Coordinates of N, CA and C and ligand atoms in Angstrom, one line a residue:
M1 N 34.6 -26.0 7.1 CA 35.2 -24.9 7.9 C 36.7 -25.0 7.9
E2 N 37.3 -26.2 8.1 CA 38.7 -26.4 8.1 C 39.3 -25.8 6.8
Q3 N 40.2 -24.9 6.9 CA 40.9 -24.4 5.8 C 42.3 -25.1 5.6
T4 N 42.5 -25.6 4.4 CA 43.8 -26.2 4.2 C 44.7 -25.1 3.8
K5 N 45.7 -24.9 4.6 CA 46.6 -23.7 4.3 C 47.7 -24.1 3.3
N6 N 48.1 -25.3 3.3 CA 49.2 -25.6 2.4 C 48.8 -26.8 1.5
K7 N 48.6 -26.4 0.3 CA 48.3 -27.5 -0.6 C 49.4 -27.4 -1.7
G8 N 50.6 -27.9 -1.3 CA 51.7 -27.9 -2.3 C 52.0 -26.5 -2.7
N9 N 52.1 -26.3 -4.0 CA 52.4 -25.0 -4.5 C 51.2 -24.0 -4.7
S10 N 50.1 -24.5 -4.3 CA 48.9 -23.8 -4.7 C 48.7 -22.5 -4.0
T11 N 49.2 -22.4 -2.8 CA 49.0 -21.1 -2.0 C 50.3 -20.5 -1.6
S12 N 51.5 -21.0 -2.0 CA 52.7 -20.6 -1.4 C 53.0 -19.1 -1.8
N13 N 52.5 -18.7 -2.9 CA 52.8 -17.3 -3.2 C 51.6 -16.4 -3.0
S14 N 50.8 -16.7 -2.0 CA 49.5 -16.1 -1.9 C 49.6 -14.6 -1.5
S15 N 50.6 -14.2 -0.8 CA 50.6 -12.8 -0.4 C 50.8 -11.9 -1.6
K16 N 51.6 -12.3 -2.5 CA 51.9 -11.5 -3.7 C 50.8 -11.5 -4.7
N17 N 50.3 -12.7 -5.0 CA 49.3 -12.9 -6.0 C 48.5 -14.1 -5.7
S18 N 47.6 -13.9 -4.8 CA 46.8 -15.1 -4.3 C 45.7 -15.4 -5.2
K19 N 45.4 -14.5 -6.2 CA 44.2 -14.8 -7.0 C 44.4 -15.9 -8.0
S20 N 45.6 -15.9 -8.7 CA 45.7 -16.8 -9.7 C 45.7 -18.3 -9.2
P21 N 46.4 -18.6 -8.1 CA 46.3 -20.0 -7.7 C 44.9 -20.5 -7.4
S22 N 44.1 -19.6 -6.7 CA 42.8 -20.0 -6.4 C 42.0 -20.2 -7.6
R23 N 42.3 -19.5 -8.7 CA 41.5 -19.7 -9.9 C 41.9 -20.8 -10.7
T24 N 43.0 -21.4 -10.4 CA 43.5 -22.5 -11.2 C 42.9 -23.8 -10.6
N25 N 42.4 -24.6 -11.5 CA 41.8 -25.9 -11.0 C 42.9 -26.9 -10.9
K26 N 43.3 -27.2 -9.7 CA 44.4 -28.2 -9.6 C 43.9 -29.6 -9.2
S27 N 42.6 -29.7 -9.2 CA 42.0 -31.0 -8.7 C 42.0 -32.0 -9.8
S28 N 42.4 -31.7 -11.0 CA 42.3 -32.7 -12.0 C 43.4 -33.8 -11.8
G29 N 43.1 -35.0 -12.2 CA 44.0 -36.1 -12.0 C 43.9 -36.6 -10.6
N30 N 43.0 -36.2 -9.8 CA 42.8 -36.7 -8.5 C 41.9 -37.9 -8.5
G31 N 42.5 -39.0 -8.1 CA 41.9 -40.3 -8.3 C 40.4 -40.4 -7.9
S32 N 40.1 -40.3 -6.6 CA 38.8 -40.6 -6.1 C 37.9 -39.4 -6.2
K33 N 36.6 -39.7 -6.5 CA 35.7 -38.6 -6.7 C 35.4 -37.7 -5.5
S34 N 35.3 -38.5 -4.3 CA 35.0 -37.7 -3.1 C 36.1 -36.8 -2.7
S35 N 37.4 -37.2 -2.9 CA 38.5 -36.3 -2.5 C 38.6 -35.2 -3.4
S36 N 38.3 -35.4 -4.7 CA 38.4 -34.3 -5.6 C 37.2 -33.3 -5.3
Q37 N 36.1 -33.8 -4.9 CA 35.0 -32.9 -4.5 C 35.4 -32.0 -3.3
A38 N 36.1 -32.7 -2.3 CA 36.5 -32.0 -1.1 C 37.5 -30.9 -1.4
Q39 N 38.4 -31.2 -2.3 CA 39.4 -30.2 -2.7 C 38.8 -29.1 -3.4
Q40 N 37.8 -29.4 -4.3 CA 37.2 -28.4 -5.0 C 36.5 -27.4 -4.1
S41 N 35.7 -27.9 -3.1 CA 35.0 -26.9 -2.3 C 36.0 -26.1 -1.4
S42 N 37.1 -26.6 -1.1 CA 38.1 -25.8 -0.3 C 38.8 -24.8 -1.2
L43 N 39.0 -25.1 -2.4 CA 39.5 -24.1 -3.4 C 38.5 -23.0 -3.5
L44 N 37.2 -23.4 -3.6 CA 36.2 -22.4 -3.8 C 36.1 -21.5 -2.5
Q45 N 36.3 -22.1 -1.4 CA 36.2 -21.3 -0.2 C 37.4 -20.3 -0.1
E46 N 38.6 -20.8 -0.6 CA 39.7 -19.9 -0.7 C 39.4 -18.7 -1.6
F47 N 38.8 -19.0 -2.7 CA 38.5 -18.0 -3.7 C 37.5 -17.0 -3.1
F48 N 36.5 -17.5 -2.3 CA 35.5 -16.7 -1.7 C 36.2 -15.7 -0.7
L49 N 37.2 -16.3 0.1 CA 37.9 -15.5 1.0 C 38.7 -14.4 0.3
D50 N 39.3 -14.7 -0.8 CA 40.1 -13.7 -1.6 C 39.2 -12.6 -2.1
E51 N 38.0 -12.9 -2.5 CA 37.1 -11.9 -3.0 C 36.6 -11.1 -1.8
L52 N 36.4 -11.7 -0.7 CA 36.0 -10.9 0.5 C 37.1 -9.9 0.9
K53 N 38.4 -10.3 0.7 CA 39.5 -9.3 1.0 C 39.4 -8.2 0.0
D54 N 39.1 -8.5 -1.2 CA 39.0 -7.5 -2.3 C 37.9 -6.5 -2.0
I55 N 36.7 -6.9 -1.7 CA 35.6 -6.0 -1.5 C 35.8 -5.3 -0.2
Y56 N 36.5 -5.9 0.8 CA 36.8 -5.2 2.0 C 37.7 -4.0 1.7
W57 N 38.7 -4.2 0.9 CA 39.6 -3.1 0.5 C 38.7 -2.0 -0.2
A58 N 37.9 -2.5 -1.1 CA 37.0 -1.5 -1.9 C 36.1 -0.7 -1.0
E59 N 35.5 -1.3 0.0 CA 34.6 -0.6 0.9 C 35.4 0.4 1.8
K60 N 36.5 0.0 2.3 CA 37.4 0.9 3.1 C 37.8 2.1 2.2
H61 N 38.1 1.8 1.0 CA 38.5 2.9 0.1 C 37.4 3.9 -0.2
L62 N 36.2 3.3 -0.3 CA 35.0 4.2 -0.5 C 34.8 5.1 0.7
I63 N 35.1 4.7 1.9 CA 34.9 5.5 3.1 C 35.8 6.8 2.9
K64 N 36.9 6.7 2.2 CA 37.7 7.8 2.0 C 37.2 8.7 0.8
A65 N 36.7 8.0 -0.2 CA 36.3 8.6 -1.4 C 34.9 9.4 -1.3
L66 N 34.0 8.8 -0.6 CA 32.6 9.4 -0.5 C 32.6 10.8 0.1
P67 N 33.4 11.1 1.1 CA 33.4 12.5 1.6 C 33.9 13.5 0.5
K68 N 34.8 13.1 -0.3 CA 35.3 13.9 -1.3 C 34.2 14.2 -2.4
M69 N 33.5 13.1 -2.7 CA 32.4 13.3 -3.7 C 31.3 14.1 -3.1
A70 N 31.0 14.0 -1.8 CA 29.9 14.8 -1.2 C 30.4 16.3 -1.2
K71 N 31.6 16.5 -0.9 CA 32.1 17.9 -0.9 C 32.1 18.5 -2.3
A72 N 32.3 17.7 -3.3 CA 32.4 18.2 -4.7 C 31.0 18.4 -5.3
A73 N 30.0 17.8 -4.7 CA 28.6 17.9 -5.3 C 28.1 19.3 -5.2
T74 N 27.3 19.6 -6.3 CA 26.6 20.9 -6.3 C 25.3 21.0 -5.6
S75 N 24.5 20.0 -5.8 CA 23.1 20.0 -5.2 C 23.1 19.4 -3.8
D76 N 22.3 19.9 -3.0 CA 22.2 19.4 -1.6 C 21.7 17.9 -1.6
E77 N 20.8 17.7 -2.6 CA 20.2 16.3 -2.7 C 21.3 15.3 -2.9
L78 N 22.2 15.6 -3.9 CA 23.3 14.6 -4.2 C 24.3 14.5 -3.0
R79 N 24.6 15.7 -2.4 CA 25.5 15.7 -1.3 C 24.9 14.8 -0.2
Q80 N 23.6 14.9 0.1 CA 23.0 14.1 1.1 C 23.0 12.6 0.8
A81 N 22.8 12.3 -0.5 CA 22.9 10.9 -0.9 C 24.2 10.3 -0.7
F82 N 25.3 11.1 -0.9 CA 26.6 10.6 -0.7 C 26.9 10.4 0.8
T83 N 26.4 11.4 1.6 CA 26.6 11.3 3.0 C 25.9 10.1 3.6
D84 N 24.7 9.9 3.1 CA 23.9 8.7 3.6 C 24.6 7.4 3.2
H85 N 25.1 7.4 2.0 CA 25.8 6.2 1.6 C 27.1 5.9 2.3
L86 N 27.7 7.0 2.8 CA 28.9 6.8 3.6 C 28.6 6.1 4.9
E87 N 27.5 6.4 5.5 CA 27.0 5.8 6.7 C 26.7 4.3 6.4
A88 N 26.0 4.0 5.3 CA 25.7 2.7 4.9 C 27.0 1.9 4.6
T89 N 28.0 2.6 4.1 CA 29.3 1.9 3.7 C 30.0 1.5 5.0
N90 N 29.9 2.3 6.1 CA 30.5 1.9 7.3 C 29.8 0.6 7.8
G91 N 28.5 0.4 7.6 CA 27.8 -0.8 7.9 C 28.3 -2.0 7.0
H92 N 28.6 -1.7 5.8 CA 29.1 -2.8 4.9 C 30.5 -3.3 5.3
V93 N 31.3 -2.4 5.8 CA 32.6 -2.8 6.3 C 32.4 -3.7 7.6
A94 N 31.5 -3.3 8.4 CA 31.2 -4.0 9.7 C 30.7 -5.4 9.3
R95 N 29.8 -5.5 8.3 CA 29.3 -6.8 7.9 C 30.4 -7.7 7.3
L96 N 31.3 -7.1 6.6 CA 32.4 -7.9 6.0 C 33.3 -8.4 7.2
E97 N 33.5 -7.6 8.2 CA 34.3 -8.1 9.3 C 33.6 -9.2 10.0
E98 N 32.3 -9.2 10.1 CA 31.5 -10.3 10.6 C 31.7 -11.5 9.7
A99 N 31.8 -11.3 8.4 CA 31.9 -12.5 7.5 C 33.3 -13.1 7.7
F100 N 34.3 -12.4 7.9 CA 35.7 -13.0 8.2 C 35.6 -13.8 9.4
G101 N 34.9 -13.3 10.4 CA 34.7 -14.0 11.7 C 34.0 -15.3 11.5
I102 N 32.9 -15.3 10.7 CA 32.2 -16.5 10.5 C 33.1 -17.6 9.9
L103 N 34.0 -17.1 9.0 CA 34.9 -18.1 8.3 C 36.1 -18.5 9.2
G104 N 36.2 -17.8 10.4 CA 37.3 -18.1 11.3 C 38.6 -17.5 10.7
E105 N 38.5 -16.5 9.9 CA 39.7 -15.9 9.3 C 39.9 -14.5 9.9
K106 N 41.2 -14.1 9.8 CA 41.5 -12.7 10.3 C 41.0 -11.7 9.2
V107 N 40.6 -10.5 9.7 CA 40.2 -9.5 8.8 C 41.4 -9.0 8.0
Q108 N 41.2 -9.0 6.7 CA 42.3 -8.6 5.8 C 41.8 -7.9 4.5
A109 N 42.6 -6.9 4.1 CA 42.2 -6.2 2.9 C 43.2 -6.5 1.8
K110 N 42.8 -6.6 0.6 CA 43.7 -6.8 -0.6 C 43.2 -5.8 -1.7
K111 N 44.2 -5.1 -2.2 CA 43.8 -4.0 -3.1 C 42.9 -4.4 -4.2
C112 N 41.8 -3.7 -4.3 CA 40.9 -3.9 -5.4 C 41.2 -2.9 -6.5
E113 N 41.8 -3.5 -7.6 CA 42.2 -2.6 -8.7 C 41.0 -1.9 -9.3
A114 N 39.9 -2.6 -9.4 CA 38.7 -2.0 -10.0 C 38.2 -0.8 -9.2
M115 N 38.1 -0.9 -7.9 CA 37.6 0.2 -7.1 C 38.7 1.4 -7.1
A116 N 40.0 1.0 -7.1 CA 41.0 2.0 -7.3 C 40.8 2.8 -8.6
G117 N 40.5 2.1 -9.6 CA 40.3 2.7 -10.9 C 39.0 3.5 -11.0
L118 N 37.9 3.0 -10.4 CA 36.7 3.7 -10.5 C 36.7 5.0 -9.7
T119 N 37.4 5.0 -8.6 CA 37.4 6.2 -7.8 C 38.4 7.2 -8.4
K120 N 39.4 6.7 -9.1 CA 40.3 7.6 -9.9 C 39.5 8.3 -11.0
E121 N 38.7 7.5 -11.6 CA 37.8 8.1 -12.6 C 36.9 9.2 -12.0
G122 N 36.4 8.9 -10.9 CA 35.6 9.9 -10.1 C 36.4 11.2 -9.9
D123 N 37.6 11.0 -9.5 CA 38.5 12.2 -9.2 C 38.7 13.0 -10.5
G124 N 38.9 12.3 -11.6 CA 39.0 12.9 -12.9 C 37.8 13.7 -13.3
I125 N 36.6 13.2 -13.0 CA 35.4 13.9 -13.3 C 35.3 15.2 -12.5
I126 N 35.7 15.2 -11.3 CA 35.7 16.4 -10.4 C 36.7 17.4 -11.1
E127 N 37.8 16.9 -11.5 CA 38.8 17.8 -12.1 C 38.3 18.5 -13.4
D128 N 37.6 17.6 -14.2 CA 37.2 18.1 -15.5 C 35.9 18.8 -15.6
T129 N 35.2 18.9 -14.4 CA 33.9 19.7 -14.4 C 34.0 20.9 -13.5
E130 N 33.2 21.9 -13.8 CA 33.3 23.2 -13.1 C 32.6 23.0 -11.8
K131 N 33.2 23.6 -10.7 CA 32.6 23.7 -9.4 C 31.3 24.4 -9.5
G132 N 30.3 23.9 -8.8 CA 29.0 24.7 -8.7 C 28.1 24.4 -9.9
T133 N 28.5 23.5 -10.8 CA 27.6 23.2 -11.9 C 26.8 21.9 -11.7
L134 N 25.7 21.8 -12.3 CA 25.0 20.6 -12.2 C 25.5 19.5 -13.2
T135 N 26.3 20.0 -14.2 CA 27.0 19.1 -15.0 C 28.0 18.2 -14.2
R136 N 28.6 18.9 -13.2 CA 29.4 18.1 -12.3 C 28.6 17.0 -11.6
D137 N 27.4 17.4 -11.1 CA 26.6 16.4 -10.5 C 26.3 15.2 -11.4
V138 N 26.0 15.5 -12.7 CA 25.7 14.5 -13.6 C 26.9 13.5 -13.7
G139 N 28.1 14.1 -13.7 CA 29.3 13.3 -13.8 C 29.5 12.5 -12.5
L140 N 29.3 13.1 -11.4 CA 29.4 12.4 -10.1 C 28.4 11.3 -9.9
I141 N 27.2 11.5 -10.4 CA 26.2 10.4 -10.4 C 26.7 9.2 -11.2
M142 N 27.2 9.6 -12.4 CA 27.6 8.5 -13.3 C 28.8 7.7 -12.7
A143 N 29.7 8.4 -12.1 CA 30.9 7.8 -11.4 C 30.4 6.9 -10.3
A144 N 29.5 7.4 -9.5 CA 29.0 6.7 -8.3 C 28.2 5.5 -8.7
Q145 N 27.4 5.6 -9.8 CA 26.7 4.4 -10.3 C 27.6 3.3 -10.8
K146 N 28.7 3.7 -11.4 CA 29.7 2.7 -11.8 C 30.2 1.9 -10.6
V147 N 30.4 2.7 -9.5 CA 30.8 2.0 -8.2 C 29.8 1.1 -7.7
E148 N 28.5 1.6 -7.7 CA 27.4 0.8 -7.2 C 27.3 -0.5 -8.0
H149 N 27.4 -0.4 -9.3 CA 27.2 -1.6 -10.1 C 28.3 -2.6 -9.9
Y150 N 29.5 -2.1 -9.6 CA 30.6 -3.0 -9.3 C 30.3 -3.8 -8.0
E151 N 29.8 -3.0 -7.0 CA 29.5 -3.6 -5.7 C 28.3 -4.6 -5.8
I152 N 27.3 -4.2 -6.6 CA 26.1 -5.1 -6.8 C 26.6 -6.4 -7.4
A153 N 27.5 -6.3 -8.4 CA 28.0 -7.6 -9.1 C 28.7 -8.4 -8.1
T154 N 29.5 -7.8 -7.2 CA 30.3 -8.5 -6.2 C 29.5 -9.2 -5.2
Y155 N 28.6 -8.4 -4.6 CA 27.8 -9.0 -3.5 C 26.8 -10.0 -4.0
G156 N 26.3 -9.8 -5.2 CA 25.4 -10.8 -5.8 C 26.1 -12.1 -6.0
S157 N 27.4 -12.1 -6.5 CA 28.2 -13.3 -6.7 C 28.5 -13.9 -5.4
L158 N 28.9 -13.1 -4.4 CA 29.3 -13.6 -3.1 C 28.2 -14.3 -2.4
A159 N 27.0 -13.7 -2.5 CA 25.8 -14.3 -1.9 C 25.5 -15.7 -2.5
Q160 N 25.6 -15.7 -3.8 CA 25.4 -17.0 -4.4 C 26.5 -18.0 -4.1
L161 N 27.7 -17.6 -4.0 CA 28.8 -18.5 -3.7 C 28.7 -19.0 -2.2
A162 N 28.3 -18.1 -1.3 CA 28.1 -18.5 0.1 C 27.1 -19.6 0.2
K163 N 26.0 -19.4 -0.6 CA 24.9 -20.5 -0.6 C 25.5 -21.8 -1.1
T164 N 26.3 -21.7 -2.2 CA 26.9 -22.9 -2.7 C 27.8 -23.6 -1.7
L165 N 28.5 -22.8 -0.9 CA 29.4 -23.3 0.1 C 28.6 -23.8 1.3
G166 N 27.3 -23.7 1.3 CA 26.5 -24.1 2.4 C 26.5 -23.2 3.6
K167 N 26.9 -21.9 3.4 CA 27.0 -21.0 4.5 C 25.9 -19.9 4.4
N168 N 24.8 -20.3 4.9 CA 23.6 -19.4 4.7 C 23.7 -18.1 5.5
D169 N 24.4 -18.2 6.7 CA 24.5 -17.0 7.5 C 25.4 -16.0 6.8
L170 N 26.4 -16.5 6.1 CA 27.2 -15.6 5.3 C 26.4 -15.0 4.1
A171 N 25.6 -15.9 3.5 CA 24.8 -15.5 2.3 C 23.9 -14.4 2.8
D172 N 23.3 -14.5 3.9 CA 22.3 -13.5 4.4 C 23.0 -12.1 4.6
L173 N 24.3 -12.2 5.1 CA 25.0 -10.9 5.3 C 25.3 -10.2 3.9
M174 N 25.6 -11.1 2.9 CA 25.9 -10.5 1.6 C 24.7 -9.9 0.9
V175 N 23.5 -10.6 1.2 CA 22.3 -10.1 0.6 C 21.9 -8.8 1.2
K176 N 22.1 -8.7 2.5 CA 21.7 -7.4 3.2 C 22.5 -6.2 2.5
T177 N 23.7 -6.4 2.3 CA 24.5 -5.3 1.7 C 24.1 -5.1 0.2
L178 N 23.9 -6.3 -0.4 CA 23.5 -6.2 -1.8 C 22.2 -5.3 -2.0
E179 N 21.3 -5.5 -1.1 CA 20.0 -4.7 -1.2 C 20.3 -3.2 -1.0
E180 N 21.2 -2.9 0.0 CA 21.5 -1.5 0.2 C 22.3 -0.9 -1.0
E181 N 23.1 -1.7 -1.7 CA 23.8 -1.1 -2.8 C 22.8 -0.9 -4.0
K182 N 21.8 -1.8 -4.1 CA 20.8 -1.6 -5.1 C 19.9 -0.3 -4.8
E183 N 19.6 -0.1 -3.5 CA 18.9 1.1 -3.1 C 19.6 2.3 -3.4
A184 N 20.9 2.3 -3.2 CA 21.8 3.5 -3.4 C 21.8 3.8 -4.9
D185 N 21.9 2.7 -5.7 CA 21.9 2.9 -7.2 C 20.6 3.5 -7.7
Q186 N 19.5 3.0 -7.1 CA 18.2 3.5 -7.6 C 18.0 4.9 -7.2
L187 N 18.4 5.3 -6.0 CA 18.3 6.7 -5.5 C 19.1 7.6 -6.5
L188 N 20.3 7.2 -6.9 CA 21.1 8.0 -7.8 C 20.3 8.1 -9.2
T189 N 19.7 7.0 -9.6 CA 19.0 7.1 -10.9 C 17.8 8.1 -10.7
S190 N 17.1 8.1 -9.6 CA 16.0 9.0 -9.5 C 16.4 10.4 -9.3
I191 N 17.5 10.7 -8.6 CA 18.1 12.0 -8.6 C 18.4 12.6 -10.0
A192 N 19.1 11.7 -10.7 CA 19.4 12.1 -12.1 C 18.2 12.4 -13.0
E193 N 17.3 11.4 -12.9 CA 16.2 11.5 -13.9 C 15.2 12.6 -13.5
N194 N 15.0 12.8 -12.1 CA 13.9 13.7 -11.7 C 14.4 15.2 -11.7
N195 N 15.7 15.4 -11.5 CA 16.1 16.8 -11.3 C 17.4 17.2 -12.1
I196 N 18.4 16.5 -11.8 CA 19.8 17.0 -12.2 C 19.9 17.1 -13.7
N197 N 19.6 16.0 -14.4 CA 19.9 15.9 -15.8 C 19.3 17.1 -16.6
V198 N 18.0 17.3 -16.4 CA 17.2 18.3 -17.1 C 17.8 19.7 -16.8
E199 N 18.1 20.0 -15.5 CA 18.6 21.3 -15.1 C 20.0 21.5 -15.7
A200 N 20.8 20.4 -15.7 CA 22.1 20.5 -16.2 C 22.1 20.9 -17.7
K201 N 21.1 20.5 -18.4 CA 20.9 20.8 -19.8 C 20.9 22.3 -20.1
E202 N 20.4 23.0 -19.1 CA 20.3 24.5 -19.2 C 21.6 25.2 -19.0
E203 N 22.6 24.5 -18.5 CA 23.9 25.2 -18.3 C 24.7 25.5 -19.6
Ligands
LIG301 FE1 29.1 -0.8 -0.1
LIG302 FE1 37.6 -5.9 -6.9
LIG303 ZN1 27.9 1.3 -2.4

Protein backbone atom coordinates (compact mmCIF):
# COMPACT_ATOMS: atom_id res chain seq x y z
CA MET A 1 0.00 0.00 0.00
CA GLU A 2 2.75 2.44 0.97
CA GLN A 3 3.66 4.47 -2.07
CA THR A 4 7.20 5.65 -2.34
CA LYS A 5 6.85 9.16 -3.65
CA ASN A 6 10.48 10.00 -4.09
CA LYS A 7 12.82 7.54 -5.54
CA GLY A 8 15.67 9.72 -6.67
CA ASN A 9 15.06 10.99 -10.15
CA SER A 10 12.50 8.38 -11.06
CA THR A 11 9.40 10.44 -10.33
CA SER A 12 10.69 14.00 -10.17
CA ASN A 13 9.29 14.98 -13.54
CA SER A 14 6.08 13.08 -13.07
CA SER A 15 3.61 15.86 -13.80
CA LYS A 16 4.97 16.51 -17.26
CA ASN A 17 5.80 13.02 -18.33
CA SER A 18 5.13 10.50 -15.67
CA LYS A 19 4.89 7.56 -18.02
CA SER A 20 8.45 7.14 -19.10
CA PRO A 21 9.98 6.95 -15.62
CA SER A 22 7.47 4.31 -14.57
CA ARG A 23 8.27 2.27 -17.61
CA THR A 24 11.99 2.39 -17.06
CA ASN A 25 13.34 -0.42 -14.97
CA LYS A 26 15.62 1.22 -12.46
CA SER A 27 15.89 -1.75 -10.18
CA SER A 28 18.90 -3.25 -11.88
CA GLY A 29 22.11 -3.20 -9.95
CA ASN A 30 20.18 -3.45 -6.73
CA GLY A 31 22.15 -5.75 -4.45
CA SER A 32 19.69 -7.88 -2.51
CA LYS A 33 16.95 -9.84 -4.19
CA SER A 34 14.24 -8.92 -1.72
CA SER A 35 14.75 -5.18 -1.99
CA SER A 36 14.80 -5.35 -5.77
CA GLN A 37 11.52 -7.24 -5.64
CA ALA A 38 9.99 -4.65 -3.33
CA GLN A 39 11.07 -1.84 -5.63
CA GLN A 40 9.75 -3.68 -8.63
CA SER A 41 6.26 -4.05 -7.20
CA SER A 42 6.14 -0.40 -6.21
CA LEU A 43 7.17 0.65 -9.72
CA LEU A 44 4.43 -1.59 -11.03
CA GLN A 45 1.91 0.03 -8.72
CA GLU A 46 3.00 3.46 -9.93
CA PHE A 47 2.53 2.27 -13.47
CA PHE A 48 -0.93 0.94 -12.57
CA LEU A 49 -1.85 4.31 -11.06
CA ASP A 50 -0.63 6.09 -14.20
CA GLU A 51 -2.79 3.92 -16.39
CA LEU A 52 -5.74 4.49 -14.07
CA LYS A 53 -5.33 8.24 -14.61
CA ASP A 54 -5.19 7.66 -18.36
CA ILE A 55 -8.41 5.63 -18.56
CA TYR A 56 -10.08 8.05 -16.14
CA TRP A 57 -9.41 10.88 -18.59
CA ALA A 58 -10.62 8.65 -21.42
CA GLU A 59 -13.93 7.79 -19.71
CA LYS A 60 -14.56 11.43 -18.77
CA HIS A 61 -13.87 12.39 -22.36
CA LEU A 62 -16.37 9.80 -23.57
CA ILE A 63 -19.07 11.35 -21.41
CA LYS A 64 -18.70 14.40 -23.63
CA ALA A 65 -18.36 12.46 -26.90
CA LEU A 66 -21.23 9.96 -26.57
CA PRO A 67 -24.06 12.54 -26.61
CA LYS A 68 -22.59 13.95 -29.85
CA MET A 69 -22.53 10.46 -31.35
CA ALA A 70 -26.10 9.79 -30.20
CA LYS A 71 -27.25 13.05 -31.74
CA ALA A 72 -25.52 12.25 -35.03
CA ALA A 73 -26.94 8.72 -35.30
CA THR A 74 -29.59 8.04 -37.92
CA SER A 75 -31.30 4.97 -36.48
CA ASP A 76 -33.15 4.99 -33.17
CA GLU A 77 -31.50 1.70 -32.30
CA LEU A 78 -27.98 3.10 -32.52
CA ARG A 79 -28.97 6.31 -30.76
CA GLN A 80 -30.37 4.22 -27.92
CA ALA A 81 -27.19 2.14 -27.75
CA PHE A 82 -25.08 5.30 -27.38
CA THR A 83 -27.45 6.73 -24.78
CA ASP A 84 -27.34 3.50 -22.79
CA HIS A 85 -23.57 3.37 -23.00
CA LEU A 86 -23.39 6.94 -21.73
CA GLU A 87 -25.15 5.75 -18.59
CA ALA A 88 -22.76 2.79 -18.29
CA THR A 89 -19.82 5.16 -18.78
CA ASN A 90 -20.93 7.25 -15.81
CA GLY A 91 -20.69 4.01 -13.82
CA HIS A 92 -17.18 3.38 -15.19
CA VAL A 93 -16.08 6.79 -13.98
CA ALA A 94 -17.53 6.06 -10.53
CA ARG A 95 -15.71 2.70 -10.38
CA LEU A 96 -12.42 4.36 -11.29
CA GLU A 97 -12.95 6.90 -8.50
CA GLU A 98 -13.47 3.95 -6.18
CA ALA A 99 -10.23 2.42 -7.47
CA PHE A 100 -8.26 5.58 -6.65
CA GLY A 101 -9.79 5.39 -3.18
CA ILE A 102 -8.70 1.77 -2.70
CA LEU A 103 -5.15 2.79 -3.58
CA GLY A 104 -5.34 5.72 -1.18
CA GLU A 105 -4.65 8.12 -4.03
CA LYS A 106 -6.43 11.27 -5.08
CA VAL A 107 -8.63 11.10 -8.16
CA GLN A 108 -6.68 12.44 -11.09
CA ALA A 109 -6.98 12.46 -14.88
CA LYS A 110 -4.12 12.42 -17.34
CA LYS A 111 -4.77 13.02 -21.02
CA CYS A 112 -5.21 9.81 -22.96
CA GLU A 113 -3.85 10.56 -26.42
CA ALA A 114 -5.43 7.42 -27.80
CA MET A 115 -8.97 8.34 -26.73
CA ALA A 116 -8.45 11.92 -27.89
CA GLY A 117 -7.49 10.52 -31.29
CA LEU A 118 -10.27 7.96 -31.45
CA THR A 119 -12.97 10.51 -30.70
CA LYS A 120 -11.40 12.93 -33.18
CA GLU A 121 -11.69 10.19 -35.77
CA GLY A 122 -15.36 9.84 -34.78
CA ASP A 123 -15.87 13.57 -35.33
CA GLY A 124 -14.30 13.18 -38.76
CA ILE A 125 -16.72 10.40 -39.65
CA ILE A 126 -19.66 12.60 -38.70
CA GLU A 127 -18.27 15.38 -40.89
CA ASP A 128 -17.59 13.07 -43.82
CA THR A 129 -20.95 11.30 -43.89
CA GLU A 130 -24.36 12.64 -44.76
CA LYS A 131 -26.86 13.38 -42.03
CA GLY A 132 -29.80 10.98 -42.01
CA THR A 133 -28.00 8.16 -43.80
CA LEU A 134 -27.32 4.66 -42.57
CA THR A 135 -23.84 4.98 -44.01
CA ARG A 136 -23.25 7.45 -41.21
CA ASP A 137 -24.41 4.81 -38.71
CA VAL A 138 -22.01 2.28 -40.23
CA GLY A 139 -19.22 4.82 -39.66
CA LEU A 140 -20.35 5.65 -36.13
CA ILE A 141 -20.48 1.97 -35.21
CA MET A 142 -16.97 1.48 -36.53
CA ALA A 143 -15.68 4.49 -34.59
CA ALA A 144 -17.44 3.34 -31.42
CA GLN A 145 -16.08 -0.19 -31.71
CA LYS A 146 -12.55 1.19 -31.95
CA VAL A 147 -13.25 2.98 -28.69
CA GLU A 148 -14.67 -0.16 -27.06
CA HIS A 149 -11.69 -2.22 -28.14
CA TYR A 150 -9.31 0.32 -26.61
CA GLU A 151 -11.26 0.13 -23.35
CA ILE A 152 -11.41 -3.66 -23.44
CA ALA A 153 -7.62 -3.84 -23.85
CA THR A 154 -7.14 -1.36 -21.02
CA TYR A 155 -9.49 -2.93 -18.48
CA GLY A 156 -8.28 -6.44 -19.34
CA SER A 157 -4.70 -5.40 -18.66
CA LEU A 158 -5.62 -3.44 -15.52
CA ALA A 159 -7.58 -6.39 -14.11
CA GLN A 160 -4.63 -8.69 -14.63
CA LEU A 161 -2.19 -6.16 -13.18
CA ALA A 162 -4.38 -5.64 -10.12
CA LYS A 163 -4.32 -9.39 -9.50
CA THR A 164 -0.54 -9.43 -9.88
CA LEU A 165 -0.34 -6.63 -7.32
CA GLY A 166 -2.46 -8.74 -4.96
CA LYS A 167 -5.36 -6.31 -5.04
CA ASN A 168 -8.35 -8.49 -5.76
CA ASP A 169 -10.91 -5.83 -4.85
CA LEU A 170 -9.38 -3.61 -7.51
CA ALA A 171 -9.30 -6.48 -9.99
CA ASP A 172 -13.02 -7.12 -9.40
CA LEU A 173 -13.83 -3.49 -10.20
CA MET A 174 -11.83 -3.64 -13.43
CA VAL A 175 -13.49 -6.89 -14.47
CA LYS A 176 -16.99 -5.43 -13.92
CA THR A 177 -16.26 -2.58 -16.31
CA LEU A 178 -14.46 -4.93 -18.71
CA GLU A 179 -17.63 -7.02 -19.01
CA GLU A 180 -19.77 -3.95 -19.72
CA GLU A 181 -17.36 -2.79 -22.43
CA LYS A 182 -17.54 -6.23 -24.03
CA GLU A 183 -21.35 -6.12 -23.92
CA ALA A 184 -21.35 -2.70 -25.58
CA ASP A 185 -19.03 -3.98 -28.29
CA GLN A 186 -21.20 -7.04 -28.92
CA LEU A 187 -24.33 -4.92 -29.09
CA LEU A 188 -22.72 -2.70 -31.73
CA THR A 189 -21.72 -5.78 -33.72
CA SER A 190 -25.26 -7.10 -33.67
CA ILE A 191 -26.77 -3.75 -34.66
CA ALA A 192 -24.37 -3.60 -37.60
CA GLU A 193 -24.81 -7.18 -38.70
CA ASN A 194 -28.56 -7.48 -38.22
CA ASN A 195 -29.73 -4.21 -39.66
CA ILE A 196 -27.59 -1.27 -40.50
CA ASN A 197 -24.97 -2.70 -42.85
CA VAL A 198 -27.40 -4.33 -45.26
CA GLU A 199 -29.75 -1.33 -45.33
CA ALA A 200 -26.82 1.04 -45.81
CA LYS A 201 -25.88 -0.92 -48.91
CA GLU A 202 -29.12 0.27 -50.52
CA GLU A 203 -28.20 3.94 -50.17
FE1 LIG B 1 -16.11 2.71 -20.40
FE1 LIG C 1 -4.79 5.77 -23.00
ZN1 LIG D 1 -17.14 1.87 -23.43
